[in-house]
mmCIF file of C-alpha atoms in Angstrom:
data_model
loop_
_atom_site.group_PDB
_atom_site.id
_atom_site.type_symbol
_atom_site.label_atom_id
_atom_site.label_comp_id
_atom_site.label_asym_id
_atom_site.label_seq_id
_atom_site.Cartn_x
_atom_site.Cartn_y
_atom_site.Cartn_z
ATOM 1 C CA MET A 1073 124.919 -5.316 148.398
ATOM 2 C CA GLU A 1074 126.142 -8.419 146.770
ATOM 3 C CA LYS A 1075 122.548 -9.640 146.445
ATOM 4 C CA GLU A 1076 121.503 -6.508 144.625
ATOM 5 C CA GLN A 1077 124.363 -6.864 142.180
ATOM 6 C CA ASN A 1078 123.368 -10.419 141.417
ATOM 7 C CA ARG A 1079 119.779 -9.409 140.898
ATOM 8 C CA GLU A 1080 120.824 -6.668 138.503
ATOM 9 C CA LYS A 1081 122.915 -9.155 136.513
ATOM 10 C CA GLN A 1082 119.973 -11.498 136.286
ATOM 11 C CA LEU A 1083 117.747 -8.696 135.046
ATOM 12 C CA GLN A 1084 120.270 -7.680 132.380
ATOM 13 C CA GLY A 1085 120.692 -11.296 131.277
ATOM 14 C CA LEU A 1086 116.961 -11.711 131.029
ATOM 15 C CA LYS A 1087 116.773 -8.488 129.068
ATOM 16 C CA GLN A 1088 119.452 -9.679 126.638
ATOM 17 C CA PHE A 1089 117.750 -13.048 126.295
ATOM 18 C CA LEU A 1090 114.521 -11.411 125.399
ATOM 19 C CA GLU A 1091 116.182 -9.114 122.872
ATOM 20 C CA THR A 1092 118.255 -11.883 121.233
ATOM 21 C CA GLU A 1093 116.747 -13.780 118.041
ATOM 22 C CA PRO A 1094 116.601 -17.539 118.210
ATOM 23 C CA VAL A 1095 119.453 -19.387 116.539
ATOM 24 C CA GLY A 1096 118.864 -19.841 112.721
ATOM 25 C CA THR A 1097 116.115 -17.280 112.538
ATOM 26 C CA GLU A 1098 118.195 -14.224 111.884
ATOM 27 C CA GLY A 1099 116.872 -12.280 108.860
ATOM 28 C CA LYS A 1100 114.035 -14.732 108.238
ATOM 29 C CA GLU A 1101 111.252 -12.431 109.208
ATOM 30 C CA PRO A 1102 112.291 -9.550 106.945
ATOM 31 C CA GLN A 1103 112.873 -12.028 104.094
ATOM 32 C CA ARG A 1104 109.397 -13.493 104.627
ATOM 33 C CA ALA A 1105 108.018 -10.033 104.623
ATOM 34 C CA GLU A 1106 109.763 -9.331 101.335
ATOM 35 C CA GLN A 1107 108.459 -12.581 99.692
ATOM 36 C CA GLU A 1108 104.832 -12.195 100.699
ATOM 37 C CA PRO A 1109 104.029 -9.418 98.212
ATOM 38 C CA GLY A 1110 105.401 -11.535 95.259
ATOM 39 C CA LYS A 1111 103.621 -14.635 96.401
ATOM 40 C CA LYS A 1112 100.421 -12.771 96.786
ATOM 41 C CA GLU A 1113 100.781 -11.315 93.298
ATOM 42 C CA SER A 1114 101.467 -14.795 91.866
ATOM 43 C CA GLU A 1115 98.442 -16.210 93.605
ATOM 44 C CA GLU A 1116 96.358 -13.392 92.190
ATOM 45 C CA LYS A 1117 97.677 -13.990 88.627
ATOM 46 C CA GLU A 1118 97.064 -17.756 88.536
ATOM 47 C CA PRO A 1119 93.200 -17.622 88.475
ATOM 48 C CA ALA A 1120 93.300 -14.875 85.889
ATOM 49 C CA GLU A 1121 95.642 -16.832 83.638
ATOM 50 C CA ALA A 1122 93.520 -19.978 84.098
ATOM 51 C CA GLY A 1123 90.431 -18.009 83.077
ATOM 52 C CA VAL A 1124 92.178 -16.714 79.970
ATOM 53 C CA ARG A 1125 93.312 -20.211 79.047
ATOM 54 C CA GLY A 1126 89.728 -21.511 79.544
ATOM 55 C CA GLN A 1127 88.322 -18.751 77.368
ATOM 56 C CA ARG A 1128 90.872 -19.506 74.660
ATOM 57 C CA LEU A 1129 90.053 -23.243 74.827
ATOM 58 C CA GLU A 1130 86.323 -22.606 74.618
ATOM 59 C CA SER A 1131 86.865 -20.191 71.755
ATOM 60 C CA GLY A 1132 88.976 -22.767 69.876
ATOM 61 C CA GLU A 1133 86.403 -25.492 70.370
ATOM 62 C CA ALA A 1134 83.648 -23.181 69.163
ATOM 63 C CA ASP A 1135 85.673 -22.281 66.075
ATOM 64 C CA ALA A 1136 86.319 -25.957 65.302
ATOM 65 C CA ALA A 1137 82.637 -26.822 65.743
ATOM 66 C CA GLU A 1138 81.611 -23.932 63.529
ATOM 67 C CA MET A 1139 84.071 -25.002 60.827
ATOM 68 C CA ALA A 1140 82.801 -28.603 60.991
ATOM 69 C CA ALA A 1141 79.201 -27.414 60.709
ATOM 70 C CA ARG A 1142 80.048 -25.228 57.722
ATOM 71 C CA ASP A 1143 81.857 -28.127 56.046
ATOM 72 C CA ALA A 1144 78.921 -30.482 56.609
ATOM 73 C CA ALA A 1145 76.486 -27.887 55.281
ATOM 74 C CA ALA A 1146 78.627 -27.385 52.186
ATOM 75 C CA ARG A 1147 78.802 -31.125 51.498
ATOM 76 C CA LEU A 1148 75.056 -31.514 52.041
ATOM 77 C CA SER A 1149 74.333 -28.612 49.709
ATOM 78 C CA ALA A 1150 76.573 -30.139 47.051
ATOM 79 C CA ARG A 1151 74.758 -33.460 47.316
ATOM 80 C CA LEU A 1152 71.355 -31.834 47.112
ATOM 81 C CA LYS A 1153 72.334 -29.818 44.071
ATOM 82 C CA SER A 1154 73.907 -32.754 42.272
ATOM 83 C CA GLY A 1155 71.568 -35.001 40.232
ATOM 84 C CA TYR A 1156 70.760 -38.565 41.281
ATOM 85 C CA PRO A 1157 73.170 -40.709 39.219
ATOM 86 C CA HIS A 1158 70.558 -43.440 38.683
ATOM 87 C CA ARG A 1159 67.564 -41.223 38.015
ATOM 88 C CA ASN A 1160 66.637 -43.363 35.024
ATOM 89 C CA LEU A 1161 65.889 -46.247 37.410
ATOM 90 C CA GLU A 1162 63.372 -44.333 39.531
ATOM 91 C CA ARG A 1163 60.468 -45.543 37.402
ATOM 92 C CA LEU A 1164 61.803 -49.093 37.178
ATOM 93 C CA TYR A 1165 60.229 -51.732 39.414
ATOM 94 C CA THR A 1166 62.232 -54.869 40.103
ATOM 95 C CA LYS A 1167 59.010 -56.864 39.937
ATOM 96 C CA THR A 1168 55.936 -56.116 37.853
ATOM 97 C CA THR A 1169 52.949 -57.852 36.320
ATOM 98 C CA VAL A 1170 51.938 -58.564 32.767
ATOM 99 C CA SER A 1171 48.882 -56.364 33.250
ATOM 100 C CA GLU A 1172 51.093 -53.408 34.174
ATOM 101 C CA LEU A 1173 53.181 -53.987 31.070
ATOM 102 C CA LYS A 1174 50.027 -53.930 29.007
ATOM 103 C CA LYS A 1175 49.166 -50.526 30.463
ATOM 104 C CA ALA A 1176 52.669 -49.280 29.691
ATOM 105 C CA GLY A 1177 52.116 -49.720 25.957
ATOM 106 C CA MET A 1178 50.872 -47.162 23.494
ATOM 107 C CA GLU A 1179 47.288 -48.202 24.039
ATOM 108 C CA GLU A 1180 47.502 -46.784 27.580
ATOM 109 C CA ALA A 1181 47.366 -43.249 26.263
ATOM 110 C CA ALA A 1182 44.248 -44.000 24.273
ATOM 111 C CA GLU A 1183 42.582 -45.823 27.140
ATOM 112 C CA GLU A 1184 43.271 -43.090 29.686
ATOM 113 C CA ALA A 1185 42.322 -40.317 27.277
ATOM 114 C CA TYR A 1186 38.971 -42.014 26.883
ATOM 115 C CA HIS A 1187 38.234 -41.293 30.545
ATOM 116 C CA LEU A 1188 39.382 -37.672 30.574
ATOM 117 C CA PHE A 1189 35.904 -36.358 29.791
ATOM 118 C CA GLU A 1190 32.922 -37.700 31.612
ATOM 119 C CA GLU A 1191 29.995 -38.304 29.298
ATOM 120 C CA GLU A 1192 26.370 -38.604 30.203
ATOM 121 C CA GLU A 1193 25.586 -42.222 30.860
ATOM 122 C CA VAL A 1194 23.269 -43.796 28.337
ATOM 123 C CA ILE A 1195 21.334 -46.770 29.677
ATOM 124 C CA PRO A 1196 20.189 -48.925 26.767
ATOM 125 C CA TYR A 1197 17.551 -51.588 26.961
ATOM 126 C CA LEU A 1198 19.123 -54.925 27.812
ATOM 127 C CA PRO A 1199 17.504 -58.346 27.975
ATOM 128 C CA ARG A 1200 17.150 -59.905 31.403
ATOM 129 C CA PHE A 1201 19.935 -62.430 30.923
ATOM 130 C CA VAL A 1202 22.334 -59.632 29.962
ATOM 131 C CA ARG A 1203 21.252 -57.409 32.860
ATOM 132 C CA SER A 1204 22.055 -60.228 35.295
ATOM 133 C CA GLU A 1205 25.644 -60.223 34.054
ATOM 134 C CA ASP A 1206 26.054 -56.494 34.613
ATOM 135 C CA LYS A 1207 25.400 -56.671 38.346
ATOM 136 C CA MET A 1208 29.151 -57.102 38.746
ATOM 137 C CA GLY A 1209 31.896 -54.857 37.446
ATOM 138 C CA GLY A 1210 34.010 -55.785 34.465
ATOM 139 C CA ALA A 1211 36.983 -57.093 36.454
ATOM 140 C CA ALA A 1212 34.789 -59.144 38.804
ATOM 141 C CA ARG A 1213 32.840 -60.577 35.872
ATOM 142 C CA GLY A 1214 36.101 -61.598 34.226
ATOM 143 C CA SER A 1215 37.161 -63.330 37.442
ATOM 144 C CA ALA A 1216 33.835 -65.189 37.528
ATOM 145 C CA TYR A 1217 34.292 -66.574 34.009
ATOM 146 C CA HIS A 1218 37.913 -67.488 34.675
ATOM 147 C CA LYS A 1219 36.963 -69.405 37.819
ATOM 148 C CA ALA A 1220 34.088 -71.242 36.139
ATOM 149 C CA LEU A 1221 36.305 -72.276 33.216
ATOM 150 C CA GLU A 1222 39.071 -73.312 35.601
ATOM 151 C CA LEU A 1223 36.624 -75.739 37.218
ATOM 152 C CA PHE A 1224 34.998 -76.865 33.983
ATOM 153 C CA PRO A 1225 35.570 -80.551 32.980
ATOM 154 C CA PHE A 1226 36.448 -79.995 29.312
ATOM 155 C CA GLY A 1227 37.551 -83.567 28.626
ATOM 156 C CA SER A 1228 34.459 -85.370 29.919
ATOM 157 C CA TRP A 1229 32.076 -82.737 28.540
ATOM 158 C CA MET A 1230 33.475 -82.886 25.013
ATOM 159 C CA ALA A 1231 33.654 -86.695 25.043
ATOM 160 C CA ARG A 1232 30.011 -86.908 26.089
ATOM 161 C CA LYS A 1233 28.922 -84.439 23.420
ATOM 162 C CA ASP A 1234 30.907 -86.240 20.731
ATOM 163 C CA ALA A 1235 29.299 -89.537 21.721
ATOM 164 C CA GLY A 1236 25.833 -87.957 21.651
ATOM 165 C CA ARG A 1237 26.381 -86.482 18.200
ATOM 166 C CA ASP A 1238 27.620 -89.810 16.850
ATOM 167 C CA SER A 1239 24.541 -91.660 18.128
ATOM 168 C CA SER A 1240 22.225 -88.998 16.708
ATOM 169 C CA GLU A 1241 23.830 -89.239 13.303
ATOM 170 C CA GLU A 1242 23.541 -93.047 13.310
ATOM 171 C CA GLY A 1243 19.874 -92.883 14.265
ATOM 172 C CA GLY A 1244 19.137 -90.392 11.518
ATOM 173 C CA MET A 1245 20.900 -92.485 8.892
ATOM 174 C CA GLU A 1246 18.989 -95.627 9.980
ATOM 175 C CA ALA A 1247 15.645 -93.863 9.763
ATOM 176 C CA ALA A 1248 16.428 -92.433 6.357
ATOM 177 C CA GLY A 1249 17.614 -95.815 5.059
ATOM 178 C CA THR A 1250 14.503 -97.755 6.131
ATOM 179 C CA GLY A 1251 12.062 -95.158 4.993
ATOM 180 C CA ARG A 1252 10.524 -94.920 8.444
ATOM 181 C CA GLY A 1253 11.976 -91.504 9.154
ATOM 182 C CA ASP A 1254 10.020 -88.333 8.500
ATOM 183 C CA THR A 1255 11.349 -85.731 6.116
ATOM 184 C CA GLU A 1256 13.620 -83.046 7.580
ATOM 185 C CA LYS A 1257 10.920 -80.393 7.285
ATOM 186 C CA GLU A 1258 8.405 -82.634 9.039
ATOM 187 C CA ASN A 1259 10.842 -83.305 11.891
ATOM 188 C CA VAL A 1260 11.573 -79.613 12.319
ATOM 189 C CA ALA A 1261 7.877 -78.777 12.267
ATOM 190 C CA ARG A 1262 7.054 -81.492 14.771
ATOM 191 C CA HIS A 1263 9.981 -81.346 17.187
ATOM 192 C CA GLY A 1264 11.973 -78.275 16.228
ATOM 193 C CA SER A 1265 15.463 -78.253 14.737
ATOM 194 C CA PRO A 1266 18.038 -80.689 16.145
ATOM 195 C CA GLU A 1267 20.361 -77.748 16.806
ATOM 196 C CA ALA A 1268 17.717 -75.967 18.876
ATOM 197 C CA ALA A 1269 16.961 -79.114 20.851
ATOM 198 C CA GLU A 1270 20.648 -79.716 21.452
ATOM 199 C CA ASN A 1271 21.202 -76.108 22.506
ATOM 200 C CA GLY A 1272 18.344 -76.276 24.983
ATOM 201 C CA ALA A 1273 19.669 -79.493 26.507
ATOM 202 C CA ASP A 1274 23.214 -78.159 26.684
ATOM 203 C CA ARG A 1275 22.100 -74.963 28.362
ATOM 204 C CA LYS A 1276 20.127 -76.798 31.031
ATOM 205 C CA GLU A 1277 23.044 -79.107 31.631
ATOM 206 C CA LEU A 1278 25.399 -76.143 31.940
ATOM 207 C CA GLU A 1279 23.087 -74.433 34.409
ATOM 208 C CA ALA A 1280 22.964 -77.599 36.496
ATOM 209 C CA LEU A 1281 26.752 -77.898 36.397
ATOM 210 C CA LEU A 1282 27.248 -74.267 37.475
ATOM 211 C CA ASP A 1283 24.699 -74.707 40.268
ATOM 212 C CA GLU A 1284 26.572 -77.787 41.435
ATOM 213 C CA MET A 1285 29.839 -75.827 41.557
ATOM 214 C CA ARG A 1286 28.124 -73.187 43.692
ATOM 215 C CA GLU A 1287 26.516 -75.718 46.053
ATOM 216 C CA GLN A 1288 29.864 -77.458 46.549
ATOM 217 C CA GLY A 1289 31.418 -74.118 47.521
ATOM 218 C CA ARG A 1290 33.830 -74.124 44.588
ATOM 219 C CA LEU A 1291 32.124 -71.200 42.831
ATOM 220 C CA LEU A 1292 31.011 -68.107 44.730
ATOM 221 C CA PRO A 1293 27.267 -67.353 44.524
ATOM 222 C CA GLU A 1294 27.950 -63.953 42.934
ATOM 223 C CA TYR A 1295 30.222 -65.622 40.392
ATOM 224 C CA ARG A 1296 27.488 -68.104 39.554
ATOM 225 C CA GLU A 1297 25.071 -65.241 38.889
ATOM 226 C CA ALA A 1298 27.606 -63.439 36.689
ATOM 227 C CA VAL A 1299 28.346 -66.384 34.386
ATOM 228 C CA SER A 1300 25.863 -66.588 31.530
ATOM 229 C CA PRO A 1301 25.079 -70.186 30.477
ATOM 230 C CA TRP A 1302 24.326 -69.107 26.913
ATOM 231 C CA ARG A 1303 27.706 -67.330 26.586
ATOM 232 C CA LEU A 1304 29.437 -70.357 28.058
ATOM 233 C CA GLU A 1305 27.502 -72.568 25.664
ATOM 234 C CA ALA A 1306 28.678 -70.493 22.692
ATOM 235 C CA PHE A 1307 32.275 -70.857 23.834
ATOM 236 C CA LEU A 1308 31.962 -74.628 24.186
ATOM 237 C CA LYS A 1309 30.926 -74.818 20.521
ATOM 238 C CA SER A 1310 34.131 -73.096 19.385
ATOM 239 C CA SER A 1311 37.043 -74.945 17.819
ATOM 240 C CA LEU A 1312 39.239 -73.752 20.694
ATOM 241 C CA ALA A 1313 37.020 -75.520 23.241
ATOM 242 C CA ALA A 1314 37.054 -78.702 21.139
ATOM 243 C CA ARG A 1315 40.857 -78.662 21.010
ATOM 244 C CA MET A 1316 40.981 -78.024 24.752
ATOM 245 C CA GLY A 1317 38.682 -80.996 25.316
ATOM 246 C CA ARG A 1318 40.939 -83.335 23.347
ATOM 247 C CA ALA A 1319 44.013 -82.051 25.185
ATOM 248 C CA ASP A 1320 42.258 -82.465 28.544
ATOM 249 C CA ALA A 1321 41.364 -86.065 27.730
ATOM 250 C CA ALA A 1322 45.044 -86.704 26.964
ATOM 251 C CA GLY A 1323 46.246 -84.959 30.129
ATOM 252 C CA LEU A 1324 47.843 -82.125 28.147
ATOM 253 C CA LEU A 1325 45.605 -79.233 29.246
ATOM 254 C CA HIS A 1326 46.920 -76.759 31.842
ATOM 255 C CA LYS A 1327 44.806 -74.070 33.523
ATOM 256 C CA GLU A 1328 45.710 -70.962 35.523
ATOM 257 C CA GLN A 1329 49.463 -71.529 35.299
ATOM 258 C CA PRO A 1330 51.451 -68.977 37.372
ATOM 259 C CA PHE A 1331 54.863 -67.896 36.123
ATOM 260 C CA VAL A 1332 57.753 -65.534 36.836
ATOM 261 C CA LEU A 1333 59.865 -64.362 33.915
ATOM 262 C CA GLY A 1334 63.139 -62.435 34.143
ATOM 263 C CA ILE A 1335 63.863 -59.974 31.341
ATOM 264 C CA PRO A 1336 66.509 -57.257 30.786
ATOM 265 C CA ALA A 1337 65.258 -53.875 31.963
ATOM 266 C CA SER A 1338 66.229 -52.353 28.620
ATOM 267 C CA GLU A 1339 63.299 -54.183 27.020
ATOM 268 C CA LEU A 1340 60.938 -51.938 28.978
ATOM 269 C CA GLY A 1341 62.545 -48.760 27.682
ATOM 270 C CA GLU A 1342 65.744 -47.388 26.224
ATOM 271 C CA ALA A 1343 66.404 -45.384 29.400
ATOM 272 C CA PHE A 1344 66.842 -48.534 31.473
ATOM 273 C CA PRO A 1345 70.196 -50.382 31.596
ATOM 274 C CA GLU A 1346 70.542 -53.763 29.977
ATOM 275 C CA ASP A 1347 72.373 -55.280 32.954
ATOM 276 C CA GLU A 1348 69.376 -54.726 35.265
ATOM 277 C CA THR A 1349 66.827 -57.559 35.479
ATOM 278 C CA VAL A 1350 63.094 -57.114 35.959
ATOM 279 C CA LEU A 1351 60.867 -59.966 37.123
ATOM 280 C CA ILE A 1352 57.489 -60.242 35.409
ATOM 281 C CA GLN A 1353 54.809 -62.291 37.105
ATOM 282 C CA GLY A 1354 51.442 -63.387 35.815
ATOM 283 C CA ILE A 1355 48.959 -66.222 35.404
ATOM 284 C CA ILE A 1356 48.321 -67.925 32.076
ATOM 285 C CA ASP A 1357 44.617 -68.717 31.668
ATOM 286 C CA ILE A 1358 45.061 -71.805 29.553
ATOM 287 C CA TYR A 1359 47.647 -73.612 27.491
ATOM 288 C CA PHE A 1360 47.788 -77.075 26.025
ATOM 289 C CA GLU A 1361 50.109 -79.289 24.059
ATOM 290 C CA GLU A 1362 49.155 -80.257 20.537
ATOM 291 C CA ASP A 1363 51.377 -82.280 18.184
ATOM 292 C CA GLY A 1364 54.407 -81.662 20.390
ATOM 293 C CA GLU A 1365 53.963 -77.871 20.403
ATOM 294 C CA LEU A 1366 52.057 -75.477 22.631
ATOM 295 C CA VAL A 1367 48.963 -73.335 22.197
ATOM 296 C CA VAL A 1368 48.390 -70.500 24.686
ATOM 297 C CA ALA A 1369 44.945 -68.950 25.094
ATOM 298 C CA ASP A 1370 43.331 -66.199 27.132
ATOM 299 C CA TYR A 1371 39.666 -65.508 27.895
ATOM 300 C CA LYS A 1372 38.458 -61.912 27.672
ATOM 301 C CA THR A 1373 35.128 -60.492 28.804
ATOM 302 C CA ASP A 1374 35.867 -56.904 27.691
ATOM 303 C CA ALA A 1375 32.840 -55.187 26.175
ATOM 304 C CA VAL A 1376 34.269 -54.542 22.701
ATOM 305 C CA THR A 1377 32.780 -54.369 19.223
ATOM 306 C CA GLN A 1378 35.930 -54.989 17.190
ATOM 307 C CA ALA A 1379 38.449 -57.805 17.447
ATOM 308 C CA GLU A 1380 41.220 -55.315 16.743
ATOM 309 C CA GLU A 1381 40.563 -53.662 20.097
ATOM 310 C CA LEU A 1382 41.491 -56.839 21.935
ATOM 311 C CA VAL A 1383 44.499 -57.452 19.703
ATOM 312 C CA ASN A 1384 45.914 -53.986 20.426
ATOM 313 C CA ARG A 1385 45.149 -54.275 24.106
ATOM 314 C CA TYR A 1386 46.481 -57.767 24.830
ATOM 315 C CA ARG A 1387 49.084 -58.660 22.208
ATOM 316 C CA VAL A 1388 51.969 -57.756 24.540
ATOM 317 C CA GLN A 1389 50.416 -59.832 27.322
ATOM 318 C CA LEU A 1390 50.130 -62.937 25.128
ATOM 319 C CA ASP A 1391 53.681 -62.417 23.848
ATOM 320 C CA TYR A 1392 55.013 -62.578 27.408
ATOM 321 C CA TYR A 1393 52.876 -65.639 28.121
ATOM 322 C CA ALA A 1394 54.379 -67.418 25.124
ATOM 323 C CA ARG A 1395 57.887 -66.379 26.090
ATOM 324 C CA ALA A 1396 57.433 -67.627 29.655
ATOM 325 C CA LEU A 1397 56.040 -70.953 28.453
ATOM 326 C CA GLU A 1398 58.913 -71.533 26.058
ATOM 327 C CA GLN A 1399 61.413 -70.914 28.863
ATOM 328 C CA LEU A 1400 59.437 -73.097 31.274
ATOM 329 C CA THR A 1401 58.768 -76.071 28.993
ATOM 330 C CA ARG A 1402 61.500 -75.767 26.330
ATOM 331 C CA LYS A 1403 58.756 -76.248 23.740
ATOM 332 C CA ARG A 1404 57.722 -73.930 20.943
ATOM 333 C CA VAL A 1405 54.490 -71.961 21.226
ATOM 334 C CA LYS A 1406 52.911 -72.322 17.806
ATOM 335 C CA GLU A 1407 49.709 -70.362 18.401
ATOM 336 C CA LYS A 1408 48.330 -67.552 20.586
ATOM 337 C CA ILE A 1409 44.561 -67.217 20.836
ATOM 338 C CA ILE A 1410 42.172 -64.769 22.504
ATOM 339 C CA TYR A 1411 38.582 -65.863 23.021
ATOM 340 C CA SER A 1412 36.159 -62.944 23.324
ATOM 341 C CA PHE A 1413 32.932 -63.648 25.191
ATOM 342 C CA ALA A 1414 31.525 -60.332 23.970
ATOM 343 C CA LEU A 1415 32.163 -61.170 20.311
ATOM 344 C CA GLN A 1416 31.648 -64.916 20.848
ATOM 345 C CA ARG A 1417 34.633 -65.767 18.713
ATOM 346 C CA GLU A 1418 38.298 -66.681 18.955
ATOM 347 C CA ILE A 1419 41.012 -64.363 17.658
ATOM 348 C CA VAL A 1420 44.327 -65.822 16.543
ATOM 349 C CA LEU A 1421 47.286 -63.473 17.017
#
C-alpha cells in the first residue's frame, strides 16, 4: 500500500515537472510569437526601401549627367556660332617667300586672268638655237641660267677680254702709223669685221667653258643644253657684266645670297596687325659693292616684249632684296637692276 502511494506521488511530481516552464522562460514564447510578425514585416520592407533608394540615386545621377550634357552642348553651340576673334590672321603665313609676295601684288590678277581662257596654241617658226632652249620649261630654263652665271668666272673673263682689246687696239694703231696696215674696208673684206671675229671667238670660248662645267659635274647636262651661248655672250657685253667683272676682281661680288627678313604683318595688308611679324625668305641673284655702296641685280628669262612687264612683275621683289641687303650690310643700295635675257638689255628700277 505504501509502495503504491509513493509511486503515485512520483507520477504526480513527474507530471508537474513536465507541465512546469523552465526558470526565466516564462512568457518568452508568446512574446517571441508577438515579435515575429513585426520582424518579418521589417525584413520585407528593407529590400523595398533599398530598391527605392537605388532608383532615386540612379535617377539623380541620370539627371545630373543630362544637365551636364546640355550645358556642354550649349557652350559648344555658342563657340561654333561665335566668330573666330583672329579671323584676319587666317591668310597670314608666319614665313613666306619673295616670290609669293610678288604674286600677292596687283599684277597677280592680270597674270591669272591671262590663263582663264585657253587659246589655241600657235607654234611659230623658231631657229634651231632657240628651239634648243625651249626643251625646258620657263622655270627650269631660269634655273639653268642662274646656275651657269653662279659658276661663271666674271673677274678673270673680263680681265682677259680687256687685255685682248687693249692689245688689238695697239696693233691697229701701229699698223696705221707705219703705213703697213690695210684700210678698214680692205680688212673687213679680207678677214671680216673685228667685232664679228671677236664674237665668234667669244662664243666658242663660252661653249667650251659651259661644256667644262658640265663635264666637271657642276652644271647638269639639261642645264647645259638650255643655256644659249649667244644669249650669254650678249649679257657679257653689257655694262652690268663689266661692272660685275670689276667687282669680282676686287672681291666685292656676291652671288646667290640667301636672306631672311622680318617685317611687320601690316605691310602685307591693312587687315593684319602691326605687332605680328612675318619672315620673308629669298635668294638674291647678284649684288656687288661699288664706291662704298651696293648694287643689286636679278636675271630674268621671262619671255616678254616690253621692259615695263618685268618692272611691274618684279619691282616688289627687288625692293625687298634691297631692304634685306641694307639690314644685312648696313650699306645703302644705290641701284636695282633687272637684266632681261629675252630683251638682251638691263633695266634700271
